[in-house]
mmCIF file of C-alpha atoms in Angstrom:
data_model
loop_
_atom_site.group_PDB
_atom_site.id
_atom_site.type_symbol
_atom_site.label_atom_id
_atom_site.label_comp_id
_atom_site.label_asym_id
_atom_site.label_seq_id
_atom_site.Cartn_x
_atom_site.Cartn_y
_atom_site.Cartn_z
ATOM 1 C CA UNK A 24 0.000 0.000 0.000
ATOM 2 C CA UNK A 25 1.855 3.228 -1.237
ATOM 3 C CA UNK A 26 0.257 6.660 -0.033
ATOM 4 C CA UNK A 27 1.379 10.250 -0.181
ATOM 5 C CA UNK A 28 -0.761 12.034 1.946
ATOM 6 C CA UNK A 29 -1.577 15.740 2.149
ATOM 7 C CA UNK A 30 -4.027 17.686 4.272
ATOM 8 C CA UNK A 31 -6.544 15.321 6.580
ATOM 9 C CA UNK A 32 -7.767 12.418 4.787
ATOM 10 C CA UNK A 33 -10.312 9.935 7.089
ATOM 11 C CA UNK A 34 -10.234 6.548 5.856
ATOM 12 C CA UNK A 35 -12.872 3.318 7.187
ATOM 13 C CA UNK A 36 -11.257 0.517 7.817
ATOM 14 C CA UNK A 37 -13.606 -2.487 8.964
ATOM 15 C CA UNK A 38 -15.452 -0.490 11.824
ATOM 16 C CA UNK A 39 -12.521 1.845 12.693
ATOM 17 C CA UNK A 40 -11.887 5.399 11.617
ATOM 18 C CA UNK A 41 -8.588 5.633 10.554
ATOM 19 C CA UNK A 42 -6.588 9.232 10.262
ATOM 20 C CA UNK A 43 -4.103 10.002 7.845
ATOM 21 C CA UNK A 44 -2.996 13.616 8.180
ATOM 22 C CA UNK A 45 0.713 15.222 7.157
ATOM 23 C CA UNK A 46 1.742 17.568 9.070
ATOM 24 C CA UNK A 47 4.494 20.262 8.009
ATOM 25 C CA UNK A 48 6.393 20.535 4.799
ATOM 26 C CA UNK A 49 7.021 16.979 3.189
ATOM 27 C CA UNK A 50 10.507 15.544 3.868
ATOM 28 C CA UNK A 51 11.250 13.939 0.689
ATOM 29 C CA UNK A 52 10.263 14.160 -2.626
ATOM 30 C CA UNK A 53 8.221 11.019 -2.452
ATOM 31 C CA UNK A 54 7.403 8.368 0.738
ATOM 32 C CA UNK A 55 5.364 5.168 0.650
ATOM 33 C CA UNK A 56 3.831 3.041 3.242
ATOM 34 C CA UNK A 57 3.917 -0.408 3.147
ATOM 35 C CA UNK A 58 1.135 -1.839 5.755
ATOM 36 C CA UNK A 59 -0.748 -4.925 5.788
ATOM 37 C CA UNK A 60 -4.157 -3.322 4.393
ATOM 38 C CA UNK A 61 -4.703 1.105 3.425
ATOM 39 C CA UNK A 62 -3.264 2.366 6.888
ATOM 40 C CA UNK A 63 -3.611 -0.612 9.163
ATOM 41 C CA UNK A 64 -0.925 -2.249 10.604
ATOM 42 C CA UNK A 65 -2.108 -6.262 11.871
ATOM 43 C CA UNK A 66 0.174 -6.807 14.895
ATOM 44 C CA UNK A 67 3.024 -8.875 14.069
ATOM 45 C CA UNK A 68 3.239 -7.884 10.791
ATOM 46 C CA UNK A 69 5.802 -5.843 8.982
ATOM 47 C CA UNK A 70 5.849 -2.194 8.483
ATOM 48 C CA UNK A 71 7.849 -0.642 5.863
ATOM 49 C CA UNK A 72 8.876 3.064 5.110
ATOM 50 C CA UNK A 73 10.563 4.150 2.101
ATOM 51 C CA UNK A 74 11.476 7.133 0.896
ATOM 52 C CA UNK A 75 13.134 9.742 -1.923
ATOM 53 C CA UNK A 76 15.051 12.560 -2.116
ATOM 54 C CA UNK A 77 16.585 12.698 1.951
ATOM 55 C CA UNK A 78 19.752 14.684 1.030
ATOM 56 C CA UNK A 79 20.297 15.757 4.790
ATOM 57 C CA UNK A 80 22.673 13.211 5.526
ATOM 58 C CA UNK A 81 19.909 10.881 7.761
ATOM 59 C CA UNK A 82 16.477 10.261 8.438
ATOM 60 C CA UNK A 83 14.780 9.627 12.026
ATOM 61 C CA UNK A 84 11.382 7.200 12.344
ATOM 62 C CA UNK A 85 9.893 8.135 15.646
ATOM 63 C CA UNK A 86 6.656 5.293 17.114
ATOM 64 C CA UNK A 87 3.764 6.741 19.046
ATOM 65 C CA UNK A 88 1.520 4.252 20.032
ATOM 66 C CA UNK A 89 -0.625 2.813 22.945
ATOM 67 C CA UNK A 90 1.943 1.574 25.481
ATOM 68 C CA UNK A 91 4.653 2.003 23.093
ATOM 69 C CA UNK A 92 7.370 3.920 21.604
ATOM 70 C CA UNK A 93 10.319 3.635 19.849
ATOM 71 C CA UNK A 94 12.963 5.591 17.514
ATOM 72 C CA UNK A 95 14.421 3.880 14.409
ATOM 73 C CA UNK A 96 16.936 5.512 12.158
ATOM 74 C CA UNK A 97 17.832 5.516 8.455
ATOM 75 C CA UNK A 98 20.860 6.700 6.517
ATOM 76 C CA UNK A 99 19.930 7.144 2.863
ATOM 77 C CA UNK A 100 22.410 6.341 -0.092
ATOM 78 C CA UNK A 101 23.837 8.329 -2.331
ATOM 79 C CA UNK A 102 21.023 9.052 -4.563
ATOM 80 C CA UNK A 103 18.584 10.041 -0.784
ATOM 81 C CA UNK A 104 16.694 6.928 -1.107
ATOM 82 C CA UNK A 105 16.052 5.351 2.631
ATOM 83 C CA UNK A 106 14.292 2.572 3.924
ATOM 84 C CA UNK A 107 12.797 1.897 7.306
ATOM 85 C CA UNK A 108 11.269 -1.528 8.534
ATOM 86 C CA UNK A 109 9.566 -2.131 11.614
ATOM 87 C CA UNK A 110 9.581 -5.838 11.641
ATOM 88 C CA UNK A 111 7.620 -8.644 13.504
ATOM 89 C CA UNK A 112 9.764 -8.405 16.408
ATOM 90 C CA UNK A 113 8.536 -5.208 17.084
ATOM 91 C CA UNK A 114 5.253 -4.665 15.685
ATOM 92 C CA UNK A 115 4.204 -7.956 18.335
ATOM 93 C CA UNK A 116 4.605 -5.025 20.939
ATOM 94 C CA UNK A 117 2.058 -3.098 19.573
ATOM 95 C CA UNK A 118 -1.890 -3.029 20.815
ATOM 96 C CA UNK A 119 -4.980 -1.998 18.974
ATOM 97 C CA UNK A 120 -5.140 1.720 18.592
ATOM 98 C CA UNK A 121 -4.106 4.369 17.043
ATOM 99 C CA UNK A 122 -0.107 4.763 16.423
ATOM 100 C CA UNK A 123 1.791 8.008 14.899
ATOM 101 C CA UNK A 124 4.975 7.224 12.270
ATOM 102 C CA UNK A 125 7.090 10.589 12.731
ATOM 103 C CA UNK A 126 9.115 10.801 9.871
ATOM 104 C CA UNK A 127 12.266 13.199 11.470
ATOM 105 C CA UNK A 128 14.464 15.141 8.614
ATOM 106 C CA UNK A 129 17.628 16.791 10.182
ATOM 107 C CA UNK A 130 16.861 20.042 7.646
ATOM 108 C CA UNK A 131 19.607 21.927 5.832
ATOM 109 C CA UNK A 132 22.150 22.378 8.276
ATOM 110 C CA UNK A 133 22.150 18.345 8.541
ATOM 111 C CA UNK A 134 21.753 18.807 12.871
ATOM 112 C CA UNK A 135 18.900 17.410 14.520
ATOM 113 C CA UNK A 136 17.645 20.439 17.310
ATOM 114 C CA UNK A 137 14.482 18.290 18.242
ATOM 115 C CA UNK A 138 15.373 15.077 19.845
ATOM 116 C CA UNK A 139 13.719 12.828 22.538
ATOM 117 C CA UNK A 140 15.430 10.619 25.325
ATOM 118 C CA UNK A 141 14.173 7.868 28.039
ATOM 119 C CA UNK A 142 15.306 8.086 31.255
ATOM 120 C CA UNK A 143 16.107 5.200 33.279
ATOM 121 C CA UNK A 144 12.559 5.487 35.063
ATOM 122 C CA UNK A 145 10.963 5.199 31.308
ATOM 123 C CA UNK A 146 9.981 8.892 31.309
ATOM 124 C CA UNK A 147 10.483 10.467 27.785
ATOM 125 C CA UNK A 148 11.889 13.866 27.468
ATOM 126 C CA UNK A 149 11.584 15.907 24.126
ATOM 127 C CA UNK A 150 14.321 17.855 23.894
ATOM 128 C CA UNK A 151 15.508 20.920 21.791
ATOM 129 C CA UNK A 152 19.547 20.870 21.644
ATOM 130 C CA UNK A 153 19.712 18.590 24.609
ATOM 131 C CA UNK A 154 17.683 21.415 26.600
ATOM 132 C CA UNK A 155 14.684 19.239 27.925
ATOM 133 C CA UNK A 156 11.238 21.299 26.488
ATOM 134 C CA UNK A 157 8.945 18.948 27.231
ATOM 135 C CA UNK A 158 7.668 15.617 29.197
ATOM 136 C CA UNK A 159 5.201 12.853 27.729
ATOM 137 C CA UNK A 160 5.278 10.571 30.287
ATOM 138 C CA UNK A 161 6.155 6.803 29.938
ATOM 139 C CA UNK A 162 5.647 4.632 27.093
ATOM 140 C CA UNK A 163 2.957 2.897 29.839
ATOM 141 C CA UNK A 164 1.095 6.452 30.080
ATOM 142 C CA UNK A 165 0.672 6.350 26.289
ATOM 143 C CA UNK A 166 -3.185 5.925 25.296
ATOM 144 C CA UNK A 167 -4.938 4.408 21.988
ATOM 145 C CA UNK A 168 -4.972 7.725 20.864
ATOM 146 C CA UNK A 169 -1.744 9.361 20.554
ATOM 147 C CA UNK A 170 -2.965 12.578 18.996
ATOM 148 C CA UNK A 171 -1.845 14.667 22.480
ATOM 149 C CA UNK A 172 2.003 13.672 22.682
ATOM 150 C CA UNK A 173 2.286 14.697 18.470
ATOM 151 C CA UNK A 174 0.764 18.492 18.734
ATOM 152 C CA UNK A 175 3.857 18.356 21.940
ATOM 153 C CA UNK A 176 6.313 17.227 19.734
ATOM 154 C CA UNK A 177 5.439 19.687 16.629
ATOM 155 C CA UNK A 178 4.893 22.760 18.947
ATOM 156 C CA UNK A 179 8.408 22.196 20.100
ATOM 157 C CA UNK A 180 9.506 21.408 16.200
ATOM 158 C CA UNK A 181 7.991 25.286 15.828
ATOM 159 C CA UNK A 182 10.706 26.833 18.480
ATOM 160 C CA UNK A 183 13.669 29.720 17.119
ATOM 161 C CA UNK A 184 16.079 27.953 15.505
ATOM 162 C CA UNK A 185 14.601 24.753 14.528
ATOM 163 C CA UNK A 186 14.883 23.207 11.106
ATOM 164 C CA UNK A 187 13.913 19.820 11.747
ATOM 165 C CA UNK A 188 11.115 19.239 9.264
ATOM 166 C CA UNK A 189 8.788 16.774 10.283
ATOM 167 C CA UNK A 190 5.902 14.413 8.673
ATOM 168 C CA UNK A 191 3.664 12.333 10.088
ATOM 169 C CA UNK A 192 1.209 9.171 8.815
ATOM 170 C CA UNK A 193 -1.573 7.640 11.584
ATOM 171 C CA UNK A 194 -1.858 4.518 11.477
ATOM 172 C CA UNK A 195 -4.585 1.858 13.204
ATOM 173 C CA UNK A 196 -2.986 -1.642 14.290
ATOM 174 C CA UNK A 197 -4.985 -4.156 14.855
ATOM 175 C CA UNK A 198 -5.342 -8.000 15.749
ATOM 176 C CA UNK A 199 -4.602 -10.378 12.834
ATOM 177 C CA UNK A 200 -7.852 -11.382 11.489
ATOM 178 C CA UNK A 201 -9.420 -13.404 8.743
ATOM 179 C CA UNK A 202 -13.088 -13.542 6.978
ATOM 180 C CA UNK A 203 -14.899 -16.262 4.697
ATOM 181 C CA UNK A 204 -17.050 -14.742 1.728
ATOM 182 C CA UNK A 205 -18.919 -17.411 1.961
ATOM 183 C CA UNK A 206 -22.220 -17.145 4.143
ATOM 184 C CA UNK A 207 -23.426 -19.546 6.918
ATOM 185 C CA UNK A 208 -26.544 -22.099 6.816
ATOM 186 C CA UNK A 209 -28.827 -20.594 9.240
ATOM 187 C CA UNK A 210 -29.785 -23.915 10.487
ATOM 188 C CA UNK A 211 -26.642 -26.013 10.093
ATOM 189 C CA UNK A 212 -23.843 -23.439 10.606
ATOM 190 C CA UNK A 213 -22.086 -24.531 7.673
ATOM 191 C CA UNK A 214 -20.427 -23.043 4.852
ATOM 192 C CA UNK A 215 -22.439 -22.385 1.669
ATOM 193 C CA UNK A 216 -20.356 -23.184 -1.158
ATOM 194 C CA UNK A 217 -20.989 -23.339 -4.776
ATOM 195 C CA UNK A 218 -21.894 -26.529 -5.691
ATOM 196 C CA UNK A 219 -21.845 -25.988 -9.281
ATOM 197 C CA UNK A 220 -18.495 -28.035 -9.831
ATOM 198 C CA UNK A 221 -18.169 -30.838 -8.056
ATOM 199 C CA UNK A 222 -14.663 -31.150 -8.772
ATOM 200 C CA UNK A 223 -13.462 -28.339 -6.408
ATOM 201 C CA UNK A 224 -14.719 -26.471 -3.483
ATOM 202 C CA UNK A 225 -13.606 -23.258 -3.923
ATOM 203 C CA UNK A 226 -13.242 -21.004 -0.062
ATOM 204 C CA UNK A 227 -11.953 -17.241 0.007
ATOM 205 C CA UNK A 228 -11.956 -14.299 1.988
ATOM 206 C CA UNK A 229 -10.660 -11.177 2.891
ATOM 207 C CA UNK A 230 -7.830 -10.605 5.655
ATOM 208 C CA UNK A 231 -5.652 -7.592 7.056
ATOM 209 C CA UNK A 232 -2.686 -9.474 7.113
ATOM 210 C CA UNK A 233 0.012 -8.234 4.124
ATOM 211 C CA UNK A 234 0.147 -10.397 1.389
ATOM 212 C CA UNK A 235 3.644 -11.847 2.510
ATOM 213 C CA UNK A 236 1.980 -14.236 4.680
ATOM 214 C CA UNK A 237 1.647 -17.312 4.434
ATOM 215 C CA UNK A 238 -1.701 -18.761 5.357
ATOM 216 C CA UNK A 239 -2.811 -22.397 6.257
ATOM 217 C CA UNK A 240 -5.332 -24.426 5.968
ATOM 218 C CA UNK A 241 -6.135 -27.582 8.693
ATOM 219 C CA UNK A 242 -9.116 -29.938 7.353
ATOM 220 C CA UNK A 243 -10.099 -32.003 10.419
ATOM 221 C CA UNK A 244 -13.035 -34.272 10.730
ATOM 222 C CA UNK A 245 -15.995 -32.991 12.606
ATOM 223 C CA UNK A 246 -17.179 -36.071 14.546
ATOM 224 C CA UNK A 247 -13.832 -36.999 15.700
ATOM 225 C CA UNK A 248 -11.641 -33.651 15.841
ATOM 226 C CA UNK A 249 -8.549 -35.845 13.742
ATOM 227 C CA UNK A 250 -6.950 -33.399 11.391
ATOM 228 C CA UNK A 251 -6.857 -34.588 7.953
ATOM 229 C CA UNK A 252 -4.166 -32.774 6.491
ATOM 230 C CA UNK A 253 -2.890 -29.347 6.031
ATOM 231 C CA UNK A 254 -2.452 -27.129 3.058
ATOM 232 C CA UNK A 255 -0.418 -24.032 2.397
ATOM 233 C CA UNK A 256 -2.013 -20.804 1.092
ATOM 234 C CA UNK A 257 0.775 -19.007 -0.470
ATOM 235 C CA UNK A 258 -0.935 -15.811 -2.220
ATOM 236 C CA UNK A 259 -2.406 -13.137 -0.482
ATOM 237 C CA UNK A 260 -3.570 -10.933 -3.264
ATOM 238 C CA UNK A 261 -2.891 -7.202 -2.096
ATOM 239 C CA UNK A 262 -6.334 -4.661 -2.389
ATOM 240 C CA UNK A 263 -4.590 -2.424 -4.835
ATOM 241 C CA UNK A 264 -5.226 -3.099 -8.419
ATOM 242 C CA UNK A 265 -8.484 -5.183 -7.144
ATOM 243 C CA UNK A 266 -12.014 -5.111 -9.468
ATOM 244 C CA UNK A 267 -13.320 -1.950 -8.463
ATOM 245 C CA UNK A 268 -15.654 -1.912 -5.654
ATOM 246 C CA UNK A 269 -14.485 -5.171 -4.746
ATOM 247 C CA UNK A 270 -12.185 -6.057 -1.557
ATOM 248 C CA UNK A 271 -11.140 -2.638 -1.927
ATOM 249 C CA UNK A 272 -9.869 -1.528 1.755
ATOM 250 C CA UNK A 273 -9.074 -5.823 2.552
ATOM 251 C CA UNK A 274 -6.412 -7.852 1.381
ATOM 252 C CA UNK A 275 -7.931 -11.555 -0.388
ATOM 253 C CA UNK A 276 -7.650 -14.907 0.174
ATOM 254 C CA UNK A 277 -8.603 -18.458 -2.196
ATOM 255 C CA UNK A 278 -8.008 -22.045 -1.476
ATOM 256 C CA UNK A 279 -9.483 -24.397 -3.731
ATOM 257 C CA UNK A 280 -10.096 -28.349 -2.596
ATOM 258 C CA UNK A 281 -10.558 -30.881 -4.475
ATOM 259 C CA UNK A 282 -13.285 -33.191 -2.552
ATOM 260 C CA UNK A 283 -11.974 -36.243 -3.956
ATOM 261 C CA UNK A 284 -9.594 -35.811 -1.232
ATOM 262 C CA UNK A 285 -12.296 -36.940 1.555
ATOM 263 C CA UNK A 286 -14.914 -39.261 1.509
ATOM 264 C CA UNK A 287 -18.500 -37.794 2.115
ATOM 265 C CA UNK A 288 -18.965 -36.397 5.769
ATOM 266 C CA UNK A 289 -18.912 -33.277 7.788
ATOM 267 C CA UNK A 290 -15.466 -31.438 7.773
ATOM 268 C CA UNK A 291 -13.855 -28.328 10.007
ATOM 269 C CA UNK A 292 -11.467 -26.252 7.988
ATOM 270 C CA UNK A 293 -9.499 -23.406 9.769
ATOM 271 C CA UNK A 294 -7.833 -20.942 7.818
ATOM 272 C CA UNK A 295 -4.953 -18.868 9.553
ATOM 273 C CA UNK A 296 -1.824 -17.327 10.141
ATOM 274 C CA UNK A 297 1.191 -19.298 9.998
ATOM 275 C CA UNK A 298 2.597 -16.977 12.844
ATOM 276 C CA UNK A 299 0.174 -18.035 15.386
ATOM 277 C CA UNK A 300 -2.778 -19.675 16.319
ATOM 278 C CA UNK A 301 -4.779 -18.089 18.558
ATOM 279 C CA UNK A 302 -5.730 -15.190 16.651
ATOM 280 C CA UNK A 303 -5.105 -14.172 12.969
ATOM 281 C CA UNK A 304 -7.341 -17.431 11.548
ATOM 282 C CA UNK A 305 -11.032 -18.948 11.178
ATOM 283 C CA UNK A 306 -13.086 -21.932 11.204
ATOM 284 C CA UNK A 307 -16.209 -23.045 9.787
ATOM 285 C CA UNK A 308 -17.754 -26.149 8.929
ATOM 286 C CA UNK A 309 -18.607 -27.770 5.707
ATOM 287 C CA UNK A 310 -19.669 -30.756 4.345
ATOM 288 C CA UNK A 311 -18.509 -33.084 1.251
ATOM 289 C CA UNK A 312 -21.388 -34.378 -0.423
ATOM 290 C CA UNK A 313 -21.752 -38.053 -1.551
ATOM 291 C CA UNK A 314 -20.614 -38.125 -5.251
ATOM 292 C CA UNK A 315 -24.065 -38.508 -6.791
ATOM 293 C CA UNK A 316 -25.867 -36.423 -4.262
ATOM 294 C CA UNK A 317 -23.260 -33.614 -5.847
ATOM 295 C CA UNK A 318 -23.905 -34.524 -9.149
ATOM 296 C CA UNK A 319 -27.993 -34.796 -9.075
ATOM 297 C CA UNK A 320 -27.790 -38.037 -10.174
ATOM 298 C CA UNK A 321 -28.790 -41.399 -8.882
ATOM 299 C CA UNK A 322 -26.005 -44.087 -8.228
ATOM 300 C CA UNK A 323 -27.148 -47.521 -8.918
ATOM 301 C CA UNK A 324 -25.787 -51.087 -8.457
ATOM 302 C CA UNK A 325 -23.964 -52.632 -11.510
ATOM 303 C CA UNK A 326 -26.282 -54.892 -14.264
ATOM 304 C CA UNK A 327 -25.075 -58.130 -13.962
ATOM 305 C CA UNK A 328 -25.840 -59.852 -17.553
ATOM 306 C CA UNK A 329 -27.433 -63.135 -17.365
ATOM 307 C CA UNK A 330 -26.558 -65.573 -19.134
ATOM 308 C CA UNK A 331 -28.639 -68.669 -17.875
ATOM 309 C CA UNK A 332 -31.593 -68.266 -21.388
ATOM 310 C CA UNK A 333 -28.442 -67.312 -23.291
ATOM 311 C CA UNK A 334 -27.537 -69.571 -26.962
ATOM 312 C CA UNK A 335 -24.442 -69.773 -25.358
ATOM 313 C CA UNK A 336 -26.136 -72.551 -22.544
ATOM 314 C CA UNK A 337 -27.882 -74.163 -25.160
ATOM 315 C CA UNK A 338 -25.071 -74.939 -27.163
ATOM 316 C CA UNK A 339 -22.927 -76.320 -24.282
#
């Protein structure tokens, strides 16, 4: 997902509002975002800025988020190209809510004035030339909505003397999650599937996990809980370039099974995350038909040919 925000942009994402909102004079000719869906970040997942045109010797990534922060650094190459990734490691830190990426450029003279430190209590400072200006609290003190500690940081980015230039993308994280297309029998709970082709049931869905991932899917029996076997789901398709108006904010899933895998009988499949397993996945129940009921057509017994009137007995 590649954005270039300018002025307030609001953005629904599932049932959350999500901000996007740039703040100051761009840093770079050109930045892009690379999240798991448009400006949501599933926990665990990767989080990738990259940008253009940073001639100021370095760039700064500063994290505001619930319970969380964190400063990254970046020194572009020749040309001012940078990247920033906030992998896995980190991003399993973060909780739902809303979390600020403060893109930090050191501005012409190539000297950061605005900085921020932690002291050994966890309090963070934000500092102007080592001078402390202001105090946010601890990471712990930080709330879903970080919105309070950013208009700090950019009134003291406003102070004599200052040409730190600074940009900032909101972001919502939330839990890894996954969705069937498919709707539910009201009666039996299972999955409605097209039953047009017998040779292949066909399941998809939507997730917010970046297209990266790899997803699984366990087939287990429904009368006995045994797992079956497993399959790999290696394409996420990514919502950009999607059919307009369809999966347009979601990333998509597909998995197709051939039932001649299983005899008839009532099935669980759960689709997930390969990273964990108690969140990020889903399970519903479906059934594979017996081969004629799928068909419409009515299996009978062999014709055994007799042969007792037959010519052949006669002429023995």
């Amino acid at each position: 997902m590649k954005s270039s925000t300018a002025g307030v942009r609001a953005v629904r994402v599932g049932a959350a509002l999500v901000l996007a909102v740039l703040i100051a004079v761009p840093v770079m000719a050109e930045t892009s975002f690379e999240s798991s869906c448009p400006q949501t970040i599933a926990e665990g997942d990767a989080f990738t800025i990259r940008g253009t045109g940073a001639t100021n010797g370095s760039v700064t990534l500063l994290v505001f988020g619930r319970h969380y922060f964190h400063t990254f650094t970046a020194n572009p190459d020749n040309r001012g190209d940078f990247s920033i990734t906030v992998g896995p490691e980190e991003t399993r830190n973060f909780s739902a809510g809303q979390y600020a990426f403060v893109i930090q450029d050191p501005g012409e003279n190539g000297q950061y004035e605005i900085g921020t430190r932690i002291s050994t209590s966890g309090n963070i400072t934000v500092t102007d030339r080592v001078t402390a200006v202001a105090d946010l609290g601890t990471a712990t003190d930080l709330k879903p909505w970080v919105d309070p500690e950013i208009e700090i940081l950019m009134a003291a980015s406003g102070r004599a003397g200052v040409d730190d230039v600074f940009r900032v993308e909101y972001f919502f994280v939330e839990l890894p999650s996954l969705h069937f297309d498919q709707e539910r029998d009201p009666v039996t709970g299972r999955l409605i599937l097209n039953g047009s082709d017998p040779r292949r049931m066909v399941f998809s869905g939507t997730t917010n996990m970046a297209p990266e991932n790899v997803l699984i899917a366990r087939i287990r029996d429904a009368a006995s809980g045994k797992e079956v076997f497993t399959d790999t789901i290696p394409a996420i398709t990514p919502a950009d370039g999607m059919e307009p108006g369809k999966h347009s904010s979601w990333n998509t899933w597909h998995y197709s099974l051939d039932p001649v895998r299983l005899p008839p009988g009532e099935y669980v499949i759960t689709v997930g995350w390969d990273k964990e397993t108690w969140c990020g996945s889903n399970t519903a129940l479906f059934v594979v038909p017996d081969a004629g009921a799928a068909t419409g057509q009515q299996i009978s017994a062999p014709t055994l040919f007799s042969l007792m009137n037959s010519g052949l007995f006669a002429r023995l």
